[in-house]
Coordinates of C-alpha atoms and ligand atoms in Angstrom, one line a residue:
X1 CA 14.0 -28.9 49.3
X2 CA 10.8 -27.6 50.9
X3 CA 9.3 -29.7 53.6
X4 CA 6.0 -27.7 53.6
X5 CA 3.0 -29.5 52.2
X6 CA 1.8 -28.6 48.7
X7 CA -1.4 -26.6 49.0
X8 CA -3.7 -26.9 46.0
X9 CA -6.5 -24.4 45.5
X10 CA -9.3 -25.8 43.4
X11 CA -11.4 -23.2 41.5
X12 CA -14.6 -24.7 40.0
X13 CA -15.8 -22.5 37.2
X14 CA -18.8 -22.2 34.9
X15 CA -19.1 -19.0 32.9
X16 CA -16.8 -16.9 35.1
X17 CA -14.8 -15.3 32.3
X18 CA -14.6 -11.8 34.0
X19 CA -13.9 -13.2 37.5
X20 CA -11.4 -15.9 37.0
X21 CA -8.4 -13.7 36.0
X22 CA -8.6 -11.4 39.0
X23 CA -9.4 -14.4 41.3
X24 CA -6.3 -16.3 40.2
X25 CA -4.2 -13.1 40.7
X26 CA -5.7 -12.8 44.2
X27 CA -5.0 -16.4 45.1
X28 CA -1.4 -16.1 43.9
X29 CA -1.0 -12.9 45.9
X30 CA -1.7 -15.0 49.0
X31 CA 1.9 -16.0 48.7
X32 CA 1.5 -19.6 49.8
X33 CA 4.4 -21.9 48.8
X34 CA 4.4 -24.5 47.4
X35 CA 1.0 -23.8 45.8
X36 CA -0.9 -25.2 42.8
X37 CA -3.9 -23.2 41.6
X38 CA -6.1 -25.7 39.7
X39 CA -9.1 -24.5 37.8
X40 CA -11.8 -27.1 36.9
X41 CA -13.9 -25.6 34.2
X42 CA -16.8 -27.4 32.5
X43 CA -16.1 -26.1 29.0
X44 CA -17.8 -22.8 29.8
X45 CA -19.5 -21.3 26.7
X46 CA -18.2 -17.8 27.7
X47 CA -14.6 -19.2 27.3
X48 CA -13.5 -19.0 30.9
X49 CA -11.1 -21.9 30.1
X50 CA -9.4 -19.7 27.4
X51 CA -8.7 -17.0 30.0
X52 CA -7.2 -19.6 32.3
X53 CA -5.0 -21.0 29.6
X54 CA -3.7 -17.5 28.9
X55 CA -3.0 -16.7 32.6
X56 CA -1.4 -20.2 33.1
X57 CA 0.9 -19.8 30.1
X58 CA 1.9 -16.3 31.1
X59 CA 2.3 -17.0 34.8
X60 CA 4.0 -20.5 34.6
X61 CA 6.4 -19.2 32.0
X62 CA 7.3 -16.1 34.1
X63 CA 7.8 -17.9 37.4
X64 CA 9.7 -20.9 36.0
X65 CA 12.8 -18.7 35.7
X66 CA 13.1 -18.4 39.4
X67 CA 10.4 -20.3 41.2
X68 CA 8.7 -23.5 40.1
X69 CA 6.9 -24.0 43.4
X70 CA 3.8 -22.0 42.4
X71 CA 1.8 -23.1 39.3
X72 CA -1.5 -22.5 37.6
X73 CA -3.2 -25.5 35.9
X74 CA -6.5 -26.1 34.1
X75 CA -8.7 -29.1 33.8
X76 CA -11.3 -28.6 31.1
X77 CA -14.1 -31.1 31.3
X78 CA -16.1 -31.6 28.2
X79 CA -18.3 -34.5 29.1
X80 CA -19.2 -33.8 32.7
X81 CA -20.8 -30.9 34.4
X82 CA -21.7 -29.9 38.0
X83 CA -20.2 -28.1 41.0
X84 CA -19.7 -31.1 43.3
X85 CA -18.1 -33.4 40.7
X86 CA -15.9 -30.5 39.6
X87 CA -14.5 -30.0 43.1
X88 CA -14.1 -33.7 43.6
X89 CA -12.2 -33.9 40.2
X90 CA -9.9 -31.1 41.5
X91 CA -9.4 -32.9 44.8
X92 CA -8.5 -36.2 43.1
X93 CA -6.1 -34.5 40.7
X94 CA -4.5 -32.6 43.6
X95 CA -3.9 -35.7 45.7
X96 CA -3.2 -38.4 43.2
X97 CA -1.4 -36.5 40.4
X98 CA 0.3 -33.6 42.3
X99 CA 0.5 -35.2 45.8
X100 CA -0.9 -32.1 47.6
X101 CA -1.1 -32.3 51.4
X102 CA -3.8 -29.6 51.7
X103 CA -6.6 -28.9 49.4
X104 CA -8.7 -25.8 49.5
X105 CA -11.5 -24.4 47.3
X106 CA -13.9 -21.5 47.0
X107 CA -16.5 -20.1 44.6
X108 CA -15.1 -18.1 41.7
X109 CA -17.6 -15.2 41.6
X110 CA -15.2 -13.1 43.8
X111 CA -17.7 -13.5 46.7
X112 CA -15.1 -15.2 48.8
X113 CA -11.9 -13.3 49.5
X114 CA -8.8 -15.1 48.3
X115 CA -6.7 -13.2 50.9
X116 CA -8.4 -15.4 53.5
X117 CA -7.0 -18.6 52.1
X118 CA -3.8 -18.4 54.3
X119 CA -6.1 -18.2 57.4
X120 CA -7.8 -21.4 56.4
X121 CA -4.5 -23.1 55.6
X122 CA -3.0 -21.7 58.9
X123 CA -5.9 -23.3 60.9
X124 CA -4.6 -26.6 59.6
X125 CA -0.8 -26.1 59.6
X126 CA -0.5 -24.0 62.8
X127 CA -3.6 -24.9 64.8
X128 CA -3.9 -28.6 64.0
X129 CA -7.3 -28.6 62.3
X130 CA -8.2 -31.4 59.8
X131 CA -10.8 -29.2 58.0
X132 CA -11.0 -25.4 58.1
X133 CA -14.4 -23.8 57.1
X134 CA -14.8 -20.2 56.0
X135 CA -17.7 -19.0 58.1
X136 CA -20.1 -16.1 57.7
X137 CA -21.9 -16.8 60.9
X138 CA -19.2 -16.3 63.6
X139 CA -17.8 -13.0 65.0
X140 CA -15.8 -11.3 62.2
X141 CA -17.8 -13.0 59.5
X142 CA -20.8 -11.6 57.6
X143 CA -22.9 -12.1 54.5
X144 CA -23.4 -8.8 52.7
X145 CA -24.1 -10.6 49.4
X146 CA -27.5 -11.9 50.0
X147 CA -30.9 -10.4 50.7
X148 CA -33.0 -11.0 53.8
X149 CA -34.9 -14.0 52.4
X150 CA -31.7 -15.9 51.5
X151 CA -30.0 -15.0 54.8
X152 CA -33.1 -16.1 56.8
X153 CA -33.3 -19.4 55.0
X154 CA -29.5 -19.9 55.6
X155 CA -30.1 -19.1 59.3
X156 CA -32.9 -21.7 59.5
X157 CA -30.8 -24.4 57.7
X158 CA -27.7 -23.8 59.7
X159 CA -29.6 -23.8 63.1
X160 CA -31.3 -27.0 62.1
X161 CA -27.8 -28.5 61.2
X162 CA -26.3 -27.2 64.5
X163 CA -29.1 -28.7 66.5
X164 CA -29.0 -32.2 64.8
X165 CA -25.3 -32.5 63.9
X166 CA -23.4 -30.3 66.5
X167 CA -19.7 -30.2 65.9
X168 CA -19.4 -26.5 66.6
X169 CA -19.9 -25.5 63.0
X170 CA -22.1 -22.5 62.3
X171 CA -21.8 -22.3 58.5
X172 CA -22.6 -25.8 57.1
X173 CA -23.3 -24.4 53.6
X174 CA -20.0 -22.4 53.5
X175 CA -18.3 -23.8 50.3
X176 CA -15.1 -22.1 51.4
X177 CA -13.0 -25.0 52.7
X178 CA -9.5 -26.3 53.3
X179 CA -8.6 -29.7 54.4
X180 CA -5.9 -32.3 54.8
X181 CA -5.6 -34.8 52.0
X182 CA -6.2 -37.6 54.4
X183 CA -9.7 -36.4 55.0
X184 CA -10.6 -36.5 51.3
X185 CA -9.0 -39.9 51.0
X186 CA -11.7 -41.1 53.5
X187 CA -14.6 -38.9 52.4
X188 CA -15.7 -38.3 48.8
X189 CA -18.0 -35.4 48.1
X190 CA -21.6 -36.3 47.2
X191 CA -24.7 -34.4 46.2
X192 CA -25.5 -32.1 43.3
X193 CA -24.7 -28.6 44.7
X194 CA -24.4 -26.9 48.1
X195 CA -25.6 -29.9 50.1
X196 CA -22.2 -31.6 49.4
X197 CA -20.8 -29.1 52.0
X198 CA -23.2 -30.1 54.7
X199 CA -22.6 -33.8 53.9
X200 CA -18.8 -33.4 54.0
X201 CA -18.8 -31.5 57.3
X202 CA -21.4 -33.8 58.9
X203 CA -19.4 -37.0 58.0
X204 CA -16.0 -35.4 59.0
X205 CA -17.4 -34.5 62.4
X206 CA -18.9 -38.0 62.7
X207 CA -15.5 -39.5 62.0
X208 CA -13.9 -37.4 64.7
X209 CA -11.9 -35.0 62.5
X210 CA -11.1 -31.6 64.0
X211 CA -13.1 -28.9 62.2
X212 CA -12.3 -25.3 62.8
X213 CA -14.1 -22.2 61.5
X214 CA -12.4 -19.1 60.2
X215 CA -14.6 -15.9 59.7
X216 CA -15.0 -14.4 56.3
X217 CA -17.2 -11.8 54.7
X218 CA -19.2 -12.9 51.7
X219 CA -19.6 -10.0 49.2
X220 CA -21.9 -9.8 46.1
X221 CA -20.7 -10.9 42.7
X222 CA -20.2 -8.0 40.4
X223 CA -19.8 -9.8 37.1
X224 CA -21.4 -12.9 35.5
X225 CA -24.5 -14.6 36.6
X226 CA -25.4 -16.6 39.7
X227 CA -26.0 -20.3 39.0
X228 CA -28.5 -20.4 41.9
X229 CA -31.9 -18.8 41.3
X230 CA -32.8 -15.8 43.4
X231 CA -36.5 -16.4 43.9
X232 CA -38.3 -18.0 46.8
X233 CA -39.1 -21.3 44.9
X234 CA -35.4 -21.8 43.9
X235 CA -34.3 -21.3 47.5
X236 CA -37.0 -23.6 48.8
X237 CA -36.0 -26.3 46.3
X238 CA -32.4 -26.0 47.3
X239 CA -33.4 -25.9 51.0
X240 CA -35.4 -29.1 50.7
X241 CA -32.2 -30.9 49.6
X242 CA -30.2 -29.3 52.5
X243 CA -32.8 -30.4 55.1
X244 CA -32.9 -34.0 53.6
X245 CA -29.1 -34.2 53.8
X246 CA -29.1 -33.0 57.5
X247 CA -31.8 -35.5 58.3
X248 CA -29.9 -38.4 56.7
X249 CA -26.7 -37.5 58.5
X250 CA -28.6 -37.3 61.8
X251 CA -30.2 -40.7 61.2
X252 CA -26.7 -42.2 60.4
X253 CA -25.2 -40.9 63.6
Ligands
GTP1 N1 -17.1 -26.5 37.2 C1 -18.4 -26.1 37.5 N2 -18.5 -25.0 38.3 C2 -19.7 -24.6 38.6 C3 -20.9 -25.2 38.1 N3 -22.0 -24.6 38.6 C4 -21.5 -23.6 39.4 N4 -20.2 -23.6 39.4 C5 -19.3 -22.7 40.1 O1 -19.7 -22.8 41.5 C6 -19.4 -21.5 42.1 C7 -20.7 -21.0 42.8 O2 -21.6 -20.6 41.8 P1 -22.5 -19.3 41.9 O3 -23.0 -18.9 40.6 O4 -21.7 -18.2 42.7 O5 -23.7 -19.8 42.8 P2 -24.0 -19.6 44.3 O6 -22.8 -19.1 45.1 O7 -24.7 -20.9 44.7 O8 -25.1 -18.5 44.2 P3 -25.1 -17.0 44.8 O9 -25.4 -17.1 46.2 O10 -26.1 -16.3 44.0 O11 -23.7 -16.5 44.5 C8 -18.9 -20.6 41.1 O12 -17.5 -20.6 41.1 C9 -19.4 -21.2 39.8 O13 -18.7 -20.9 38.6 C10 -20.7 -26.3 37.2 O14 -21.7 -26.9 36.7 N5 -19.4 -26.7 37.0
MG2 MG1 -21.8 -17.3 44.6

């Protein structure tokens, strides 16, 4: 019997029909064992969940003949919607149904490289981190997905967070995370969208958890549509929530 912790990769999806198949393949190619790939789809109108059902049926049937330590599963939510609650649902399922020891998640637009998942998991298993954060803003990392305006706003938000929250994190809005189950038993995700990541990292640092960054290169999505608007007003609306979250965490220190 394996003594290694079960790693669960949570993939939150809304209208990612063209991306989810290649992404699951990429995650499985990372060759982590034991591993559960858990897609949380909000009943996407484009039928993302159907693609996942097909991949899961094919893959689980194929591997069960020789290896049942790697599985693909789907949660299809029909009466709830939203990125943060989808990730939290995946975390709860991973811990309380599947007894995962490490949970990791990423965006499903192929902007985050699944081949970097083992680096995040390695930061926990081999280097003793409690949370590992994929970071665009440390040496070896980069953001080639976004234009100057989005990168400038990200720079401002992250420097504001570094100044007020510290903790050695440079990419508070990463969204590419791995963590020990114990961390998520203490901290539940909150917020609507990207601010959940600032909130999680800020509270984890405050509680004394060891947070380690791992560089990754964020690339543009090539299929499907972004759920974040791309004009200045959309970014400012999002940025306002990020600043409010940083300020609240600072006040609670
Ligand atoms: N389950 C679920 N997933 C969502 C929801 N909204 C967004 N997502 C997923 O969240 C991830 C990030 O969404 P993106 O569209 O890439 O948005 P973004 O990364 O903020 O914006 P870009 O910087 O333009 O890529 C993707 O995997 C989406 O499919 C939602 O309401 N429910
Ligand atoms: Mg994206």
